[in-house]
Coordinates of C-alpha atoms and ligand atoms in Angstrom, one line a residue:
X1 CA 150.0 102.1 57.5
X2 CA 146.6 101.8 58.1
X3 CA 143.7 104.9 57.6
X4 CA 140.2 105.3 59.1
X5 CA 137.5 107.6 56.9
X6 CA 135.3 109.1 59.3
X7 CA 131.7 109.8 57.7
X8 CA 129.0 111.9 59.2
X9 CA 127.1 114.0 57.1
X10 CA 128.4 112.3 53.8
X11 CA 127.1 108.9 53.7
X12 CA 127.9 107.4 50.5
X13 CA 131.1 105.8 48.8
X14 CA 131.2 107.4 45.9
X15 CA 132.5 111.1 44.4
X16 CA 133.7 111.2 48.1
X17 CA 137.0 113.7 48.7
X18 CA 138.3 112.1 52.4
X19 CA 137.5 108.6 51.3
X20 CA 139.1 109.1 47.9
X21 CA 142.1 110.3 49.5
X22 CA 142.1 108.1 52.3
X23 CA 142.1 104.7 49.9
X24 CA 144.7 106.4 47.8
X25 CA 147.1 106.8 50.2
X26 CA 146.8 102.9 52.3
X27 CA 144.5 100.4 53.0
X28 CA 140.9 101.8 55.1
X29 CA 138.3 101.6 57.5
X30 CA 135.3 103.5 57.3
X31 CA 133.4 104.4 60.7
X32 CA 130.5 106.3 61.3
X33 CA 129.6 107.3 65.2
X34 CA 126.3 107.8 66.3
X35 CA 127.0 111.1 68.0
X36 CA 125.3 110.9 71.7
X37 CA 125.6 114.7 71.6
X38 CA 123.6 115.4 68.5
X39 CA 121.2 112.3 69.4
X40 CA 120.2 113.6 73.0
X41 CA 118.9 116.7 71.6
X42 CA 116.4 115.0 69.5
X43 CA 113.2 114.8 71.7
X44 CA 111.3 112.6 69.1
X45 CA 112.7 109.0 69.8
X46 CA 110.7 108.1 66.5
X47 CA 112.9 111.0 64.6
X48 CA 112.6 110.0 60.8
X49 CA 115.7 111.3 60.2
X50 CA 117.1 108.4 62.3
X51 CA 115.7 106.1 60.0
X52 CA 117.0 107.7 57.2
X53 CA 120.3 108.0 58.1
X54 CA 120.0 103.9 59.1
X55 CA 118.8 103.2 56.0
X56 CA 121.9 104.9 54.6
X57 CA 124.4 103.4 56.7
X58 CA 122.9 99.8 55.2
X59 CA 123.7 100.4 52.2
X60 CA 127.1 101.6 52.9
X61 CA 127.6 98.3 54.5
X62 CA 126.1 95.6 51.7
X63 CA 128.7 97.7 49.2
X64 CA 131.2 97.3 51.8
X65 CA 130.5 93.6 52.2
X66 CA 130.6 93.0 48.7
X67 CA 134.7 94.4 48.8
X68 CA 135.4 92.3 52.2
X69 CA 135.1 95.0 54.7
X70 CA 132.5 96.5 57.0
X71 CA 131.5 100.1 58.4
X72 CA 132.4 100.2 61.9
X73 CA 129.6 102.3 63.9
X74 CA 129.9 103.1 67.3
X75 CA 127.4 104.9 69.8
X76 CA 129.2 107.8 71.9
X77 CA 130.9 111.0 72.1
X78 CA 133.6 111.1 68.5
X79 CA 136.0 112.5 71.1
X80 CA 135.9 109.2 73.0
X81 CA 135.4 107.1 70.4
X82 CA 137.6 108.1 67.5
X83 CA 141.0 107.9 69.5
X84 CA 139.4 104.1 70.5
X85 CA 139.0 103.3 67.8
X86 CA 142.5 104.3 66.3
X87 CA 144.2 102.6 69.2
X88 CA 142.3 99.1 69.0
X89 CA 142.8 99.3 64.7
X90 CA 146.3 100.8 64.8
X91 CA 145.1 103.8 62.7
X92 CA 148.0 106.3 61.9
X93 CA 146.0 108.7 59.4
X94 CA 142.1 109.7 60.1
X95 CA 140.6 111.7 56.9
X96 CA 137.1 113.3 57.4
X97 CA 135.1 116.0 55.2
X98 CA 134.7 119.6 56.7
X99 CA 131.8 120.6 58.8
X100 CA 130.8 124.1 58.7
X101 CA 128.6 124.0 61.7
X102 CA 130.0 125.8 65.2
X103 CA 129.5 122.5 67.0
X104 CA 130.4 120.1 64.4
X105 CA 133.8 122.5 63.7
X106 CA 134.5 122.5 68.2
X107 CA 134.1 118.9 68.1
X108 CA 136.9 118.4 64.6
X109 CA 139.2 120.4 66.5
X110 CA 139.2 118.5 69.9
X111 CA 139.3 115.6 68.1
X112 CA 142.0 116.3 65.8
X113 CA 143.9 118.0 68.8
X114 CA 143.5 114.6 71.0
X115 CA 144.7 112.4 67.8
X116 CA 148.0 114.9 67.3
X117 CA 148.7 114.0 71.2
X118 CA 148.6 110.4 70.7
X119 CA 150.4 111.0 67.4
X120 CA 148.0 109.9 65.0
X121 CA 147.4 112.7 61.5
X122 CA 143.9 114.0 61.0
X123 CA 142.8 115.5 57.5
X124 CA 140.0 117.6 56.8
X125 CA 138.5 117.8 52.9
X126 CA 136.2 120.6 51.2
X127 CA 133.3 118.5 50.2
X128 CA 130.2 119.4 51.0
X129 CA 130.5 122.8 49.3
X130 CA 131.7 123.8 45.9
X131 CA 133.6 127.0 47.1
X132 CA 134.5 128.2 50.8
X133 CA 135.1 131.2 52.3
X134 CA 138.1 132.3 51.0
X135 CA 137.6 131.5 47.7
X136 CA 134.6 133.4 46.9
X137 CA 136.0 137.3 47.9
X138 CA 135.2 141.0 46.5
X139 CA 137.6 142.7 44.5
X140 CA 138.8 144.0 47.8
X141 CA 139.8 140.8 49.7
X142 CA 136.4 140.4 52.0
X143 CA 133.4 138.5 52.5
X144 CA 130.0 138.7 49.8
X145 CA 127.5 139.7 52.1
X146 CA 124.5 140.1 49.1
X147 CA 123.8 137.1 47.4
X148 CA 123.7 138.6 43.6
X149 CA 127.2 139.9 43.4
X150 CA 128.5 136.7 45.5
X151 CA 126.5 134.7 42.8
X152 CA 128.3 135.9 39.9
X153 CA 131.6 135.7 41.6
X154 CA 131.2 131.9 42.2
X155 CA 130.2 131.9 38.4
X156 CA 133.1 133.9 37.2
X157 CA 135.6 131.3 39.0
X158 CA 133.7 128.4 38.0
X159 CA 134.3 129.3 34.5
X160 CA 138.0 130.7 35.2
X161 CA 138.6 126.4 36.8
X162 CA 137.0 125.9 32.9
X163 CA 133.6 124.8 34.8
X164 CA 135.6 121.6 36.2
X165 CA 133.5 119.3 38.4
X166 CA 136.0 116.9 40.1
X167 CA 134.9 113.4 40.3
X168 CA 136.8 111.9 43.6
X169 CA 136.3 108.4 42.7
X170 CA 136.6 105.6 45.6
X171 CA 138.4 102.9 44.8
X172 CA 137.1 100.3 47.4
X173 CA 139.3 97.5 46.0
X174 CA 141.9 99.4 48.9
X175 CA 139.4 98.7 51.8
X176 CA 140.6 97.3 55.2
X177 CA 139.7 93.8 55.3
X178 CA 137.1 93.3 58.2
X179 CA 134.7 91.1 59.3
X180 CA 132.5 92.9 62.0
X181 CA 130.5 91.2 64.5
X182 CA 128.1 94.1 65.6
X183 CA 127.6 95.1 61.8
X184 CA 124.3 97.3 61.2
X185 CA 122.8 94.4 59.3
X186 CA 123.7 91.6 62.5
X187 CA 122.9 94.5 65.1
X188 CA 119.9 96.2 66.5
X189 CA 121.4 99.6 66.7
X190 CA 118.4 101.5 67.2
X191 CA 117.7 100.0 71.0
X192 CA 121.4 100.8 71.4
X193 CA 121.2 104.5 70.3
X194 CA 117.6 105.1 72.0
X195 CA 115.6 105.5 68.8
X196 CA 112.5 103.5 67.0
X197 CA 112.2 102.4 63.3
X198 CA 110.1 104.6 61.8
X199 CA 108.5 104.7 58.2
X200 CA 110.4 108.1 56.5
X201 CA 108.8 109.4 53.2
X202 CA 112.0 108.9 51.4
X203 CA 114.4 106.2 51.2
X204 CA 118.0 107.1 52.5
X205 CA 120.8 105.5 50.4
X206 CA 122.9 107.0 47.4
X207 CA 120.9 104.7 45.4
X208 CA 117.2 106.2 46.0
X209 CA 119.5 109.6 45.5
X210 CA 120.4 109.3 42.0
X211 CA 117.3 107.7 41.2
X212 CA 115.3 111.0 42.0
X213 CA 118.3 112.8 40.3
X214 CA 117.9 111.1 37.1
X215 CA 114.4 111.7 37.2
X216 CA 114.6 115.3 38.3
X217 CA 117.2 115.8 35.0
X218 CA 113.8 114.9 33.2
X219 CA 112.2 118.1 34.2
X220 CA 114.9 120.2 35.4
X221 CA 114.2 122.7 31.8
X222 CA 110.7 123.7 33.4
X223 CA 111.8 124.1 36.9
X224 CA 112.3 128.1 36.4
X225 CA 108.6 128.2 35.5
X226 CA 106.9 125.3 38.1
X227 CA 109.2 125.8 41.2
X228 CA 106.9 128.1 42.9
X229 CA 103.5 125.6 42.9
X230 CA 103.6 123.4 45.7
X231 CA 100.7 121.1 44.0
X232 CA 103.5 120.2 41.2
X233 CA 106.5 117.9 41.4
X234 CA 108.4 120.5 40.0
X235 CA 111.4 120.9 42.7
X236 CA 114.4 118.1 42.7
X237 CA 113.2 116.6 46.2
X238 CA 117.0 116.5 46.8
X239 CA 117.2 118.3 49.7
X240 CA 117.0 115.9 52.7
X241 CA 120.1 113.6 50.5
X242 CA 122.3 116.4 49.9
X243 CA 121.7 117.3 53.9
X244 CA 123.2 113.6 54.6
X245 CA 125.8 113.6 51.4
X246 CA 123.9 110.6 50.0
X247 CA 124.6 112.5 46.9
X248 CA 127.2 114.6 46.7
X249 CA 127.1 118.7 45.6
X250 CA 129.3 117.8 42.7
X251 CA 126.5 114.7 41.6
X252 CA 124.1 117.8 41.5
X253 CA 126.2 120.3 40.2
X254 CA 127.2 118.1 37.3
X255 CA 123.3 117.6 36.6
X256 CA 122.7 121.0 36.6
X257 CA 125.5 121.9 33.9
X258 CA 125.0 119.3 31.9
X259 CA 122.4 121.5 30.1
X260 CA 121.9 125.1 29.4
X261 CA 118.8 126.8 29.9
X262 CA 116.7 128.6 32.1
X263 CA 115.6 125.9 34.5
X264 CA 119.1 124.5 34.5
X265 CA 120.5 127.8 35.7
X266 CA 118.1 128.8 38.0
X267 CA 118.4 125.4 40.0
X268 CA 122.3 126.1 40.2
X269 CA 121.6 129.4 41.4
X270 CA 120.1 127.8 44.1
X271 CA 122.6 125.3 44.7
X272 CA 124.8 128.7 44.8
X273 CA 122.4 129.7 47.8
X274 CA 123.6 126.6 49.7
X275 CA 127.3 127.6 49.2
X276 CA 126.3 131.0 49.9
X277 CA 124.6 130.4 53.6
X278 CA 127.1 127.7 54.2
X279 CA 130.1 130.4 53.9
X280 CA 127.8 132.7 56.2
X281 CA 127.4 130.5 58.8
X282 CA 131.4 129.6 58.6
X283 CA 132.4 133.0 59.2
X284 CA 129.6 134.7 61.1
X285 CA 129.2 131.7 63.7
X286 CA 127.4 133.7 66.3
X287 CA 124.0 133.8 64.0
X288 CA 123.5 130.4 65.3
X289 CA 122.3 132.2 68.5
X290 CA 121.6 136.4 67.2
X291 CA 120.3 138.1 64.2
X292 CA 123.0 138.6 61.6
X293 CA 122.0 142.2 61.8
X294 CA 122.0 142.6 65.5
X295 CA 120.0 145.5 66.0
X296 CA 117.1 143.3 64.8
X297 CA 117.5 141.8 68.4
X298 CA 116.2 144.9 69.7
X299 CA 112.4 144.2 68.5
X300 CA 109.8 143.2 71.1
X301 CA 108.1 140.9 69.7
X302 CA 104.3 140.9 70.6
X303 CA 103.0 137.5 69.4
X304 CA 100.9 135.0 72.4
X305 CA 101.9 131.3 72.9
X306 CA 98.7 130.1 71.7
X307 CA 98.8 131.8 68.3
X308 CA 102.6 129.9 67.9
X309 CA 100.9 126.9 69.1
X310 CA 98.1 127.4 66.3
X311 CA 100.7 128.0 63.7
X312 CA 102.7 124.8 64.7
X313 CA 99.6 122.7 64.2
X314 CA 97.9 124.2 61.3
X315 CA 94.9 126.1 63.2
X316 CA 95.2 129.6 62.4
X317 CA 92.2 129.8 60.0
X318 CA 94.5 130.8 57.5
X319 CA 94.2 127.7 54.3
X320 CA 97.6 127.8 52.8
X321 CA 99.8 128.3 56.1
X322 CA 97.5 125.7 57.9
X323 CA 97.9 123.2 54.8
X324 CA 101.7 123.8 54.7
X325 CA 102.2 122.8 58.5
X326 CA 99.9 120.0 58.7
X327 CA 102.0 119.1 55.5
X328 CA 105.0 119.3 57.4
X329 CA 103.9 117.6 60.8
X330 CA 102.7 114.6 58.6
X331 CA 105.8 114.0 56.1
X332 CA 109.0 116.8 57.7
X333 CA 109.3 117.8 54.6
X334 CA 107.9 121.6 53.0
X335 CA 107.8 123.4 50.0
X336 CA 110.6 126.3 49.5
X337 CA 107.3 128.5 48.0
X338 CA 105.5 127.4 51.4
X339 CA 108.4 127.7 53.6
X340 CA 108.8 131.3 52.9
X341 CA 104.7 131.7 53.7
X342 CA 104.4 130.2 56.9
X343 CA 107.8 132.2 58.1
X344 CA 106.8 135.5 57.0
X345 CA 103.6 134.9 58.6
X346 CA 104.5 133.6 62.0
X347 CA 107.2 136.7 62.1
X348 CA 105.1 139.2 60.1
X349 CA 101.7 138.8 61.1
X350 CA 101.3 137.0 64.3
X351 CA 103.9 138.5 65.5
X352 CA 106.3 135.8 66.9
X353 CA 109.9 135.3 67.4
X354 CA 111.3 134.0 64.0
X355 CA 113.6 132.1 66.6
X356 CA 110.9 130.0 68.1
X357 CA 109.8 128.7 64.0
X358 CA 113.2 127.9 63.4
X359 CA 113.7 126.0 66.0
X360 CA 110.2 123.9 65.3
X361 CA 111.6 123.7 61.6
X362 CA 114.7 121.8 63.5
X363 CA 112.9 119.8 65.0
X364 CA 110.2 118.8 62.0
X365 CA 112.1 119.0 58.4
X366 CA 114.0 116.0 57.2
X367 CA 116.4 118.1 55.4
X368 CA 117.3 120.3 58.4
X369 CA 120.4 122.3 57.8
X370 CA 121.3 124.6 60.2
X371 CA 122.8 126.9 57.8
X372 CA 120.3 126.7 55.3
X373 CA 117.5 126.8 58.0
X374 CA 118.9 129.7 59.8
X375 CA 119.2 131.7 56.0
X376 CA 115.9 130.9 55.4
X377 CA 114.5 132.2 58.9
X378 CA 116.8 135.3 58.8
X379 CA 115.6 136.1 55.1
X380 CA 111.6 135.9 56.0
X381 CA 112.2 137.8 59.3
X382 CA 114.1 140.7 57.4
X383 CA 117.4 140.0 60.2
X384 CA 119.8 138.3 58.0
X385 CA 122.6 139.4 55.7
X386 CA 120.8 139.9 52.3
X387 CA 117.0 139.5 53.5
X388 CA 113.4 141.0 52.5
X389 CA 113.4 144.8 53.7
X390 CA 111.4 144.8 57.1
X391 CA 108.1 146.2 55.4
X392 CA 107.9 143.6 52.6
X393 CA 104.7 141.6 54.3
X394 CA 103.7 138.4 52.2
X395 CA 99.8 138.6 52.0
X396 CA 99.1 135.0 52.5
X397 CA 95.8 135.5 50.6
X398 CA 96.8 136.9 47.8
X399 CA 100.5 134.3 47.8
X400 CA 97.6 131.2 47.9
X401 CA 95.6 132.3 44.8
X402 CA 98.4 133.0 42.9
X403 CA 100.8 129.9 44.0
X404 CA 98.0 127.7 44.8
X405 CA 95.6 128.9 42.8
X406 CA 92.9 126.2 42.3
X407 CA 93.4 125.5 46.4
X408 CA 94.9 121.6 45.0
X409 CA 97.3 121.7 47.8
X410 CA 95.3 123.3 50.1
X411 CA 92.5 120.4 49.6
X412 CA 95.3 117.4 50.1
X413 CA 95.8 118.8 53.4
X414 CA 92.9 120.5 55.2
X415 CA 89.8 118.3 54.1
X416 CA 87.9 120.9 56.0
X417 CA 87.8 122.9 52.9
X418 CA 87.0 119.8 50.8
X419 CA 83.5 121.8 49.5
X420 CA 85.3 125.2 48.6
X421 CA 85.2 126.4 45.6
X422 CA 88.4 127.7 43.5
X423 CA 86.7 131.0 44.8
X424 CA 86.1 130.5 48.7
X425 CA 89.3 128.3 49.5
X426 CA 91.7 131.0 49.4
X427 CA 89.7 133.1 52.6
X428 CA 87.1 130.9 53.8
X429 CA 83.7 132.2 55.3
X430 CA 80.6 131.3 56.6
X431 CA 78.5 128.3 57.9
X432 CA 79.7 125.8 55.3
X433 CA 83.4 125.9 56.8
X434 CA 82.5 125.5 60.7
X435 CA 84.3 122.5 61.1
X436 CA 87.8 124.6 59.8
X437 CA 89.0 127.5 62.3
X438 CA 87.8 131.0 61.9
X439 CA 91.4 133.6 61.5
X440 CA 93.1 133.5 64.5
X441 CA 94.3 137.5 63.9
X442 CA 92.8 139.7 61.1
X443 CA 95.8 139.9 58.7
X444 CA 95.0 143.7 57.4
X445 CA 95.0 144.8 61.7
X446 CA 98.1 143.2 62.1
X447 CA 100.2 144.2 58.8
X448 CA 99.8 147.5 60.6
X449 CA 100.9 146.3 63.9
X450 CA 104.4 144.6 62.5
X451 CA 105.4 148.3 61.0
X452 CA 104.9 149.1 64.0
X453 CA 106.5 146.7 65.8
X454 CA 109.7 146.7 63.4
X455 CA 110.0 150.6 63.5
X456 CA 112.6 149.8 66.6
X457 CA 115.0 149.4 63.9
X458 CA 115.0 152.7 62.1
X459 CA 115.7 154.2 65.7
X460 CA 118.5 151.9 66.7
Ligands
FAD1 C1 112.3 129.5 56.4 C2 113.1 128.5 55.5 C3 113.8 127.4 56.1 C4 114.5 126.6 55.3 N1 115.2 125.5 55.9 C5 116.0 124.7 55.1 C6 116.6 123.6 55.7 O1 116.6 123.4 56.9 N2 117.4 122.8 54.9 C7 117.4 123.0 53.5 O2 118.1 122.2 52.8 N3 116.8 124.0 53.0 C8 116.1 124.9 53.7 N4 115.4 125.9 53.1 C9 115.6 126.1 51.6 C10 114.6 125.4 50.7 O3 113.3 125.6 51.1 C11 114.8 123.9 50.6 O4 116.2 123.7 50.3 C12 114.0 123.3 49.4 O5 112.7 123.5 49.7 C13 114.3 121.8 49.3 O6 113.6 121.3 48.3 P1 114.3 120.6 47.0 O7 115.3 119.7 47.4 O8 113.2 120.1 46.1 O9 114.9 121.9 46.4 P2 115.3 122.4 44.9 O10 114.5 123.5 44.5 O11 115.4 121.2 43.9 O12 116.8 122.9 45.1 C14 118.0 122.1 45.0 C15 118.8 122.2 46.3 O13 119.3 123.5 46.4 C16 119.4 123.8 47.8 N5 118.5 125.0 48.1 C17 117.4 125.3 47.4 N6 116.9 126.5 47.9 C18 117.8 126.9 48.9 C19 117.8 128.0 49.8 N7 116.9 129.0 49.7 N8 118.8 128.1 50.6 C20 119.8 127.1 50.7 N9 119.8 126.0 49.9 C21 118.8 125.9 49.0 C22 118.9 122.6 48.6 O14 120.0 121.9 48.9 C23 118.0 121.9 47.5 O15 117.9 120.5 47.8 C24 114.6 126.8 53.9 C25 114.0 127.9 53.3 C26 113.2 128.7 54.1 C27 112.5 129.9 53.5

């Protein structure tokens, strides 16, 4: 008997459901493929997410080393690769976490279907969520599609499981032993896959994970009150590790309740959000593609190329949603406070396609979660399941004086404005800012001109 754990978007060893069942039940490999599917899309051949995921992977292998095994990565298509592998090892059982993304779901089923023909088991794992889709249901058997009442649902059978965290601890001692030539410490992986070292803002590896955890549980009492102020570490930072399982939901969940006040709860309640979009996106695949309220599809949108091409790099004259972009170009990471700004605003007031900013989000943020990414985009363009009504219209003005209010943030990141005062920075004017953009549309004109443009709906 001999099993192979395959990891993809939960690189660590530790508090680990498929590996923890997988080393219970014989001695394991662990493999991780560099999918050529999911790699040919990125266009960016420096893609810091690469490097991320790299750094992750070489961690997993010194732990591995130090129990006399090795991670086995290939480059290639997991439906080619996996059945190789489990004919050269003489794998009977694979175990592998769920996926709740439409392609990443296609791909475990053709896989799984492939191994059942050459008559090797597959098992899949909840791990990446707390609760799924069935097990979060209205008192009449169907889906939450409002966030509030799903909320207190997932609260009401947390405390029915008597708020039990499992810990699925790995015990490595039951590794494969392995020795492996073309290691990723002894091989250059990156010319193999296509890709270039790059320098990421965060270290990948569970061990840079916990760190920022531990420090986060510092702070975590005033994150209620300083979550909204992007010139303030006062957000976990977490997102980009939970997005590769470098920590796991349960590592964060555990933080969370290991206290009991108003900070504490409100960062669960956004770990609840995850869980939420995650269970959207399971059961309402098509969103990947349409709004989740479809007659939202019917809009026409009015925006011009060059305002979205302003927007993308942080030229539309307007401080906090240039700041916040050039933020993001620089580092792929953004504020949630921020986030919400820039979408409203590309949507709401220039007028664009919310599809065209997600997809540059895609392409830009380090934590990029389709299901998560997709919520967010829905929410700000008023299309998704529990989003802002269609006429709520962030003012970026007014959102920049009062979440950025002495223009900190906006300073970092548009030295343009380097001379305004607390005053001026928010709606910069005259001859002392010629070097910074003048408003590319006047945002008062154009409120009007998204009512209009969004009263399709009340017709269809
Ligand atoms: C337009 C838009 C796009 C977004 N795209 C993504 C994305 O691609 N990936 C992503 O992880 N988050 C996305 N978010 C949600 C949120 O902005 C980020 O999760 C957050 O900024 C990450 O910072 P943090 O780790 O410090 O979060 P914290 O505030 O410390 O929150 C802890 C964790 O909770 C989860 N979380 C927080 N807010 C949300 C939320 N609204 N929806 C779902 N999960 C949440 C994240 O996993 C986060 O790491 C998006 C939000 C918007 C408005």
């Amino acid at each position: 008997m001999r099993n192979l754990c395959w990891i993809r978007r939960d690189l660590r060893l530790h508090d680990h459901f498929a590996l923890s069942q997988a080393l219970k039940s014989g001695p394991t490999l662990v493999t991780f493929i560099f999918d050529e599917e999911i790699l040919s899309k990125l266009k960016n051949k420096s893609d810091k997410r690469i490097t991320f995921i790299y750094d992750s992977l070489i961690e997993i292998e010194n732990e591995l080393q130090k129990k006399g095994s090795s991670l086995l990565v290939r480059y290639g298509s997991p439906m080619e690769e996996i059945p190789k592998i489990c004919e050269e090892f003489k794998i009977t059982k694979i175990f592998f976490n769920r996926d709740y993304e439409p392609y990443a779901k296609k791909r475990d089923e053709a896989v799984t279907k492939k191994l059942k023909t050459l008559g090797i088991e597959a098992e899949n794992f909840k791990d990446g969520v707390f609760f799924e889709k069935q097990e979060i249901l209205t008192g009449s058997g169907s889906l939450y599609k409002v966030f509030t009442p799903y909320k207190n649902k997932w609260l009401e059978k947390f405390d029915s499981l008597e708020k039990f965290i499992p810990d699925y601890s790995c015990n490595l001692k039951n590794l494969y032993p392995y020795t492996n030539k073309k290691n990723i410490l002894a091989t250059n992986w990156y010319d193999i896959i296509g890709f270039k070292e790059t320098s990421a803002p965060l270290h990948g590896g569970t061990k840079s994970a916990l760190k920022l955890l531990e420090k986060f549980g510092t702070h975590i009492q005033k994150y209620k009150a300083e979550r909204d102020f992007p010139a303030i570490q006062g957000t976990s930072n977490l997102s980009v590790h939970i997005r590769f399982g470098t920590i796991s939901l349960r590592d964060m969940l555990r933080q969370g309740f290991s206290e009991k006040n108003e900070g504490s709860s409100t960062w669960i309640s956004e770990l609840v959000w995850r869980d939420f979009y995650q269970m959207i996106l399971d059961t309402h695949p098509y969103i990947e593609k349409e709004s989740f309220k479809r007659e939202y599809d019917q809009i026409k949108w009015l925006g011009k190329d060059d305002h979205f091409k302003a927007w993308c790099e942080g030229q539309t004259g307007f401080p906090i949603v240039d700041a916040a972009m050039r933020c993001l170009n620089e580092t792929g990471m953004m504020h949630n406070r921020l986030r919400m700004i820039v979408a409203s605003f590309l949507c709401k007031i220039l007028l664009v396609e919310w599809r065209k900013g997600e997809r540059y989000f895609a392409e830009k943020l380090l934590d990029f979660d389709l299901a998560a990414n997709n919520g967010g985009w829905q929410w700000s363009s008023s299309s998704g399941c529990d989003a802002q009504p269609y006429f709520r219209i962030f003012n970026p003005y007014t959102q920049s004086e009062k979440f950025d209010e002495n223009g900190e943030f906006i300073k970092k990141w548009v030295p343009e404005l380097a001379a305004a005062s607390k005053k001026e920075i928010h709606r910069p004017s005259g001859l002392l800012f010629s070097q910074y953009p003048q408003p590319i549309v006047s945002y008062e004109a154009n409120r009007v001109k998204c009512l209009e443009m969004y009263s399709i709906i009340k017709k269809a």
